[in-house]
Amino acid sequence: MKGGTVTVRDTPTGWNSEPAGAEPRGRPRGRPRSEAVEQAILEGVLRLLEGGGTLSSLTVEGIAKAAGVGKATIYRRWPGKEALLLDALATLDNDPLPETGSGSVRDDLVRLIEFVRQRGVSKRESELLRLVTSEVMCHPDLSQQYHDRFIAPRREALRQVLVRGIDSGELRDDIDLELLGDLFAGPMLMRTVLHQWAALPEDLPERIVDAVLDGVRKK
Amino acid sequence: MKGGTVTVRDTPTGWNSEPAGAEPRGRPRGRPRSEAVEQAILEGVLRLLEGGGTLSSLTVEGIAKAAGVGKATIYRRWPGKEALLLDALATLDNDPLPETGSGSVRDDLVRLIEFVRQRGVSKRESELLRLVTSEVMCHPDLSQQYHDRFIAPRREALRQVLVRGIDSGELRDDIDLELLGDLFAGPMLMRTVLHQWAALPEDLPERIVDAVLDGVRKK
DNA sequence: CGATTAACGAAACGGATCGTCTCGTATCGT
DNA sequence: ACGATACGAGACGATCCGTTTCGTTAATCG
């Protein structure tokens, strides 16, 4: 944890994206970083994860070996294993959020939850999500970054749909917005993250949304 | 991971409780294990966790130091850090499940979810639960033990209440039992495990249960 | 009482990984 | 050509794991 000499000149993928005008400065002097190396490292991480290894089995040296690079090359780009995991997650998680606001609020909710389900059914993404979540839960600083980059946009999209539903009179206006979101997202996240052995049938989003909308009390 | 000479003679707390008649044999010959040491180790784990350390900060050597014991004494009782964590969790998690079946199904559901909320509001239990969950998610074998010891009993209690509700006509009978459980438990577990920064007000269980029962669609 | 048996604290060991650092080489701009 | 920087390879000290040894302590058995 003490100061070192390895200088992280810049970070292409943005784990510590410099906020102020750092981009428009001229190209740095020496040999530029290889984009191929960048992708080889991220691809190596994903490849190692497909074997369903434990978190401790994903070592930096193993990543370097799998990617055919030196360790220093990894530490030149990321401050540690955790930030690298976050960027690896980002390479899988770049699908755009589904369009909302066109049809009924009910269909928008189904679309958003189906989007979450898709993460769970993909073996590769599921394994990665599981490890990242477990890693993030122990690192408060990473927890913040993970929340900002991955959780917050989804929660915001869900929130907008819910606000639209309240305004249009389709949803009750006497329930906390946050609670409302958890009612819809909780059941699906529970299956994708907590117990991965649960099945994720195609119609699960529909069933969740309709059950939460209509209530489970026998009329 | 290779075979060793340290023989685990017996395991008081039951991480590998011998199923067959092993208990009624006469007292073993030599010096018995100190119960005080047992509790000192578990207490040391809990004390280290209150500082909100990352999972890697909870080292076996640190536990031994905190408890004032030797490392071998820990490995004499538990096969590794993970199993020790599970037993430490058990020392906090020995409150009996709330009584159900007396009044309305709605009140039973509130009681069960309030029971989950209590885990989340206790700082000590919350931290421990967070670390154990993260540890468990990476160890398939531990995941099984964790599920059997902690998850399954709660799910079973919830399931019984739901079955009673269906039989008595209070709950719809056209929804999967498993989905029904996730609808109630998901929102609360989401807050206690996934984002620990969320508030857990006292009336949250009531609000969850009533919202899921009545539905969130505007009538 | 004395012998036996096993747990105890302390400490050392080999192995693995981390994060840093140093080489010699390769590739860029000037 | 030259300086600057990234690259792969690998050594380094530090830390932790899980095992093992050592001398001591506490219980049972004869």
XYZ file of C-alpha atoms (C1' of nucleotides) in Angstrom:
498
model
C 0.000 0.000 0.000
C 3.032 2.323 0.207
C 3.978 4.665 -2.569
C 5.511 3.152 -5.608
C 7.184 4.183 -8.825
C 4.832 2.543 -11.280
C 3.002 5.535 -12.655
C -0.468 5.087 -14.042
C -0.338 7.627 -16.803
C -3.883 7.344 -17.929
C -6.728 4.905 -17.736
C -8.504 4.180 -20.986
C -11.456 2.384 -19.497
C -12.111 4.912 -16.855
C -11.748 3.323 -13.445
C -10.466 6.714 -12.396
C -11.547 8.864 -15.268
C -9.959 12.240 -14.863
C -12.839 14.644 -14.591
C -11.282 17.917 -15.753
C -9.802 18.709 -19.145
C -7.254 15.948 -19.385
C -8.303 14.482 -22.695
C -7.396 17.226 -25.173
C -3.728 17.261 -24.217
C -1.436 16.113 -26.999
C -0.536 12.501 -27.461
C 1.919 11.399 -24.791
C 5.524 11.146 -25.716
C 6.686 7.539 -25.726
C 5.333 4.287 -27.046
C 1.560 4.221 -26.810
C -0.273 1.523 -25.007
C -1.433 -1.359 -27.087
C -5.170 -1.619 -27.424
C -4.731 -5.289 -28.293
C -3.097 -5.877 -24.936
C -5.970 -4.123 -23.250
C -8.504 -6.437 -24.812
C -6.328 -9.501 -24.306
C -6.303 -8.861 -20.575
C -10.037 -8.352 -20.334
C -10.650 -11.381 -22.528
C -8.294 -13.390 -20.364
C -10.291 -12.492 -17.289
C -13.517 -13.600 -18.918
C -11.936 -16.817 -20.139
C -10.681 -17.699 -16.683
C -14.090 -16.989 -15.237
C -15.900 -19.369 -17.546
C -14.288 -22.238 -15.694
C -16.347 -21.154 -12.730
C -13.384 -20.592 -10.499
C -13.550 -19.211 -7.026
C -12.529 -15.639 -6.555
C -9.157 -16.661 -5.162
C -8.480 -18.752 -8.245
C -8.540 -15.586 -10.299
C -5.013 -14.390 -9.621
C -3.255 -11.511 -11.271
C -0.455 -13.792 -12.325
C -2.956 -16.192 -13.800
C -4.565 -13.381 -15.741
C -1.185 -12.256 -17.030
C -0.417 -15.817 -18.077
C -3.751 -16.288 -19.813
C -3.422 -12.991 -21.631
C 0.245 -13.516 -22.489
C 1.309 -10.289 -20.841
C 3.488 -9.298 -17.943
C 2.107 -8.441 -14.555
C 3.432 -4.909 -14.726
C 1.340 -4.325 -17.826
C -1.760 -5.066 -15.821
C -0.751 -2.890 -12.913
C 0.061 -0.120 -15.359
C -3.640 0.038 -16.257
C -5.549 -0.951 -13.149
C -4.782 -0.368 -9.491
C -5.733 -3.910 -8.571
C -7.736 -6.991 -9.280
C -11.013 -5.422 -8.178
C -10.991 -2.499 -10.589
C -10.042 -4.871 -13.372
C -13.068 -6.975 -12.559
C -15.286 -3.930 -12.800
C -13.973 -3.102 -16.255
C -14.330 -6.710 -17.334
C -17.931 -6.543 -16.232
C -18.370 -3.376 -18.250
C -17.284 -5.136 -21.450
C -20.182 -7.560 -21.055
C -22.578 -5.017 -19.732
C -22.650 -2.529 -22.561
C -26.018 -3.457 -23.994
C -28.283 -0.429 -23.961
C -31.158 -0.381 -21.537
C -34.428 -1.261 -23.220
C -36.609 1.507 -24.559
C -39.320 2.622 -22.216
C -42.156 5.102 -22.399
C -43.712 3.841 -25.600
C -46.458 1.503 -24.510
C -48.026 0.552 -21.225
C -46.198 0.881 -17.959
C -46.769 -2.814 -17.387
C -44.888 -3.718 -20.557
C -42.073 -1.345 -19.697
C -41.664 -3.033 -16.343
C -41.582 -6.432 -17.994
C -38.929 -5.203 -20.404
C -36.730 -3.854 -17.626
C -36.952 -7.025 -15.587
C -36.396 -9.165 -18.666
C -33.219 -7.155 -19.143
C -32.090 -8.268 -15.699
C -33.058 -11.858 -16.459
C -30.853 -11.877 -19.541
C -27.824 -11.217 -17.320
C -28.688 -14.263 -15.284
C -29.190 -16.755 -18.093
C -25.849 -16.021 -19.767
C -23.352 -18.329 -18.135
C -20.465 -15.993 -18.700
C -22.186 -12.908 -17.396
C -23.727 -14.805 -14.531
C -20.387 -16.070 -13.266
C -18.809 -12.662 -13.616
C -21.683 -10.937 -11.906
C -21.491 -13.384 -9.041
C -17.796 -12.806 -8.451
C -17.976 -9.073 -8.866
C -20.869 -8.804 -6.480
C -19.060 -10.826 -3.884
C -15.880 -8.819 -4.350
C -17.740 -5.541 -4.231
C -19.546 -6.341 -1.028
C -16.266 -6.340 0.865
C -14.744 -3.210 -0.654
C -16.619 -0.050 0.327
C -14.889 2.087 -2.269
C -15.581 -0.372 -5.039
C -19.113 -0.668 -3.829
C -19.552 3.014 -4.606
C -18.103 2.725 -8.098
C -20.115 -0.393 -8.829
C -23.260 1.335 -7.708
C -22.610 4.428 -9.798
C -21.694 2.559 -12.961
C -24.133 -0.339 -12.960
C -26.834 -0.069 -10.345
C -27.744 3.599 -10.519
C -28.605 3.722 -14.259
C -30.913 0.746 -13.922
C -32.585 2.073 -10.834
C -33.047 5.404 -12.571
C -34.646 3.772 -15.602
C -36.964 1.839 -13.329
C -37.750 4.975 -11.367
C -38.758 6.859 -14.479
C -41.163 4.128 -15.501
C -42.666 4.069 -12.031
C -43.096 7.852 -11.987
C -44.814 7.650 -15.333
C -47.104 4.966 -13.984
C -47.998 7.070 -10.976
C -48.634 10.158 -13.084
C -50.811 8.256 -15.543
C -52.800 6.726 -12.712
C -51.753 3.153 -13.470
C -49.874 2.789 -10.188
C -50.859 3.673 -6.667
C -49.437 6.950 -5.441
C -49.399 6.021 -1.770
C -46.319 3.780 -1.899
C -42.725 4.908 -1.554
C -41.029 5.112 -4.910
C -38.060 3.215 -3.543
C -40.199 0.469 -2.092
C -42.064 0.256 -5.353
C -38.823 -0.374 -7.187
C -37.707 -3.040 -4.745
C -41.016 -4.848 -5.086
C -40.402 -5.316 -8.794
C -36.629 -5.740 -8.863
C -36.164 -7.682 -5.634
C -37.620 -11.026 -6.683
C -35.593 -11.184 -9.884
C -32.325 -9.958 -8.390
C -32.751 -12.459 -5.631
C -32.660 -15.310 -8.117
C -29.882 -14.000 -10.320
C -27.513 -13.044 -7.530
C -28.311 -14.888 -4.340
C -29.275 -18.396 -5.340
C -27.922 -19.098 -8.753
C -29.455 -22.552 -8.793
C -32.912 -21.128 -9.333
C -34.451 -21.397 -12.753
C -35.106 -18.280 -14.795
C -37.945 -19.195 -17.173
C -38.806 -16.830 -19.974
C -42.104 -15.751 -18.559
C -40.736 -14.969 -15.103
C -40.626 -11.190 -15.668
C -44.258 -11.203 -16.750
C -45.304 -13.261 -13.802
C -43.440 -11.034 -11.358
C -44.842 -7.822 -12.774
C -48.405 -9.072 -12.968
C -48.293 -10.516 -9.482
C -46.945 -7.300 -7.998
C -49.433 -5.223 -9.955
C -52.505 -7.260 -9.125
C -51.534 -8.428 -5.667
C -51.485 -11.970 -4.404
C -54.527 -11.711 -2.176
C -57.413 -13.862 -3.294
C -60.195 -11.615 -4.432
C -4.817 -29.181 0.043
C -2.814 -32.364 0.450
C -3.290 -34.683 3.347
C -1.903 -33.614 6.650
C -1.341 -34.966 10.108
C -3.512 -32.572 12.070
C -6.413 -34.766 13.075
C -9.755 -33.189 13.717
C -10.992 -35.434 16.469
C -14.433 -33.993 16.810
C -16.205 -30.819 16.003
C -18.299 -29.354 18.781
C -20.140 -26.814 16.686
C -21.037 -29.182 13.971
C -19.533 -28.058 10.696
C -19.225 -31.741 9.997
C -21.446 -33.228 12.632
C -20.907 -36.962 12.682
C -24.271 -38.465 11.882
C -23.906 -41.940 13.320
C -23.512 -42.886 16.953
C -20.350 -41.029 17.768
C -21.592 -39.018 20.721
C -22.255 -41.678 23.369
C -18.689 -42.980 23.359
C -16.844 -42.376 26.597
C -14.926 -39.204 27.173
C -11.790 -39.153 25.056
C -8.554 -39.869 26.787
C -6.340 -36.844 26.836
C -6.802 -33.232 27.798
C -10.223 -32.036 26.699
C -10.703 -29.052 24.513
C -11.302 -25.809 26.297
C -14.755 -24.408 25.791
C -13.384 -21.005 26.736
C -10.989 -21.188 23.822
C -13.853 -22.097 21.560
C -15.799 -19.016 22.520
C -12.733 -16.803 22.517
C -12.121 -17.670 18.871
C -15.695 -17.034 17.814
C -15.777 -13.836 19.832
C -12.513 -12.768 18.227
C -14.016 -13.220 14.790
C -16.988 -11.084 15.693
C -14.783 -8.425 17.251
C -12.613 -8.191 14.151
C -15.695 -7.920 12.000
C -17.121 -4.973 13.897
C -14.307 -2.872 12.504
C -15.926 -3.397 9.149
C -12.874 -4.967 7.600
C -12.734 -6.407 4.153
C -12.841 -10.150 3.888
C -9.101 -10.311 3.279
C -8.482 -8.365 6.465
C -9.985 -11.244 8.392
C -6.963 -13.512 8.469
C -6.571 -16.672 10.479
C -3.450 -15.267 12.081
C -5.341 -12.144 13.002
C -8.109 -14.201 14.553
C -5.573 -16.210 16.532
C -3.963 -12.986 17.729
C -7.291 -11.429 18.683
C -8.392 -14.539 20.540
C -5.002 -15.086 22.166
C -4.664 -18.596 20.811
C -2.352 -20.396 18.442
C -3.219 -20.992 14.847
C -3.112 -24.744 15.293
C -5.870 -24.464 17.873
C -8.109 -22.945 15.234
C -7.255 -25.526 12.604
C -7.864 -28.251 15.170
C -11.522 -27.209 15.220
C -12.327 -25.900 11.777
C -11.032 -26.933 8.374
C -10.621 -23.338 7.256
C -11.650 -19.763 7.503
C -14.931 -20.288 5.714
C -16.345 -22.929 8.024
C -15.314 -20.792 10.976
C -17.287 -17.913 9.532
C -20.342 -20.117 9.248
C -20.117 -21.101 12.898
C -19.554 -17.504 13.917
C -22.699 -16.629 12.044
C -24.519 -19.393 13.879
C -23.658 -17.875 17.262
C -25.527 -14.725 16.285
C -28.255 -16.490 14.409
C -29.682 -18.695 17.113
C -32.856 -16.767 17.778
C -35.850 -19.008 17.170
C -38.009 -18.300 14.188
C -41.162 -16.403 15.147
C -44.310 -18.353 15.877
C -46.650 -18.681 12.959
C -50.049 -20.186 12.438
C -51.804 -18.393 15.260
C -53.442 -15.376 13.669
C -53.878 -14.090 10.153
C -51.568 -15.076 7.355
C -50.841 -11.422 6.781
C -49.527 -11.001 10.330
C -47.445 -14.144 10.027
C -45.828 -12.783 6.902
C -45.083 -9.510 8.646
C -43.512 -11.397 11.526
C -41.276 -13.453 9.261
C -40.080 -10.431 7.327
C -39.587 -8.447 10.511
C -37.342 -11.303 11.602
C -35.217 -10.718 8.526
C -35.192 -6.991 9.166
C -33.791 -7.526 12.641
C -30.706 -9.161 11.112
C -30.141 -6.077 9.017
C -30.455 -3.422 11.702
C -27.884 -5.043 13.976
C -24.540 -3.671 12.934
C -22.680 -6.725 14.057
C -24.937 -9.212 12.351
C -25.187 -7.093 9.266
C -21.437 -6.941 8.777
C -21.077 -10.638 9.390
C -23.913 -11.494 7.064
C -22.364 -9.351 4.368
C -19.006 -11.059 4.561
C -20.407 -14.548 4.847
C -22.658 -13.993 1.885
C -19.779 -12.762 -0.194
C -17.606 -15.653 0.889
C -20.323 -18.165 0.264
C -21.035 -16.956 -3.231
C -17.602 -18.101 -4.355
C -17.468 -21.468 -2.610
C -19.994 -23.930 -4.040
C -19.590 -26.375 -1.176
C -20.034 -23.694 1.448
C -22.969 -22.404 -0.482
C -24.676 -25.730 0.110
C -23.972 -25.754 3.836
C -25.026 -22.140 4.209
C -28.229 -22.851 2.380
C -29.036 -25.905 4.479
C -28.291 -24.273 7.810
C -29.662 -20.782 7.348
C -31.672 -20.323 4.200
C -33.689 -23.528 4.064
C -35.321 -23.233 7.509
C -36.492 -19.701 6.770
C -37.766 -20.589 3.345
C -39.587 -23.542 4.829
C -41.246 -21.414 7.484
C -42.301 -18.955 4.830
C -43.559 -21.759 2.638
C -45.743 -23.153 5.397
C -47.373 -19.790 5.953
C -48.002 -19.405 2.247
C -49.521 -22.868 1.984
C -51.784 -22.050 4.887
C -52.778 -18.847 3.147
C -53.610 -20.675 -0.047
C -55.598 -23.345 1.761
C -57.558 -20.798 3.743
C -58.335 -18.838 0.610
C -56.448 -15.726 1.692
C -53.874 -16.070 -1.086
C -54.301 -16.728 -4.775
C -53.679 -20.320 -5.759
C -52.567 -19.583 -9.317
C -49.069 -18.378 -8.458
C -46.004 -20.541 -8.037
C -45.203 -21.132 -4.415
C -41.584 -20.289 -5.022
C -42.423 -17.078 -6.803
C -44.805 -16.192 -4.022
C -41.995 -16.517 -1.511
C -39.628 -14.406 -3.556
C -42.213 -11.662 -3.878
C -42.309 -11.275 -0.106
C -38.703 -12.007 0.783
C -36.974 -10.420 -2.204
C -37.545 -6.764 -1.385
C -36.318 -7.112 2.181
C -33.323 -9.323 1.392
C -32.363 -6.907 -1.311
C -31.956 -4.133 1.230
C -30.244 -6.145 3.919
C -27.747 -7.891 1.676
C -27.227 -6.002 -1.546
C -27.264 -2.347 -0.660
C -26.536 -1.975 2.986
C -26.898 1.787 2.814
C -30.658 1.507 2.557
C -32.765 2.375 5.552
C -34.762 -0.320 7.314
C -37.639 1.508 9.044
C -39.751 -0.397 11.517
C -42.851 -0.458 9.381
C -41.066 -1.752 6.296
C -42.249 -5.361 6.741
C -45.840 -4.210 7.020
C -45.549 -2.031 3.960
C -43.980 -4.814 1.913
C -46.545 -7.406 2.892
C -49.515 -5.125 2.343
C -48.211 -3.903 -0.985
C -47.610 -7.433 -2.250
C -50.988 -8.577 -0.948
C -53.030 -5.725 -2.354
C -51.012 -5.046 -5.487
C -49.612 -1.724 -6.579
C -52.028 -1.126 -9.429
C -54.279 1.839 -8.889
C -57.813 0.604 -8.455
C 1.565 -41.120 42.535
C 3.212 -41.912 37.834
C 2.279 -42.874 32.969
C -0.378 -41.772 29.107
C -2.872 -38.992 26.028
C -4.166 -34.954 23.804
C -4.892 -29.839 23.785
C -2.536 -25.598 24.442
C 0.576 -21.229 22.867
C 4.413 -20.104 20.197
C 6.883 -20.266 16.310
C 8.898 -21.937 12.121
C 8.193 -23.958 7.583
C 7.046 -24.307 2.339
C 3.933 -22.651 -0.926
C 1.172 -19.126 -3.167
C -0.088 -14.522 -4.253
C 0.359 -9.619 -4.041
C 2.232 -5.311 -5.560
C 6.711 -3.264 -6.745
C 10.822 -3.001 -9.209
C 14.532 -3.949 -12.584
C 16.092 -5.580 -16.702
C 16.523 -5.796 -21.976
C 13.737 -4.948 -25.956
C 10.199 -2.794 -28.983
C 7.759 1.211 -30.688
C 6.316 5.670 -30.766
C 7.194 11.170 -31.544
C 10.634 14.695 -32.492
C 19.338 9.265 -34.393
C 17.460 10.103 -29.822
C 14.575 10.343 -25.830
C 10.498 8.592 -23.820
C 7.432 5.064 -22.791
C 5.178 0.412 -23.120
C 6.250 -4.313 -23.437
C 7.424 -9.381 -21.565
C 10.000 -11.727 -18.242
C 11.257 -12.316 -13.916
C 13.251 -11.249 -9.220
C 12.048 -9.234 -4.836
C 10.003 -8.523 -0.042
C 5.809 -8.873 2.248
C 1.750 -11.291 3.690
C -1.183 -15.149 4.499
C -2.346 -19.990 4.318
C -2.249 -24.562 6.150
C 1.064 -27.779 8.272
C 4.333 -29.138 11.517
C 7.307 -29.176 15.588
C 8.341 -28.045 20.353
C 7.813 -27.610 25.214
C 4.032 -27.116 28.454
C -0.459 -28.059 30.589
C -4.507 -30.608 31.922
C -7.152 -34.455 32.048
C -7.789 -39.922 32.484
C -6.075 -44.550 33.718
C -3.472 -47.972 36.489
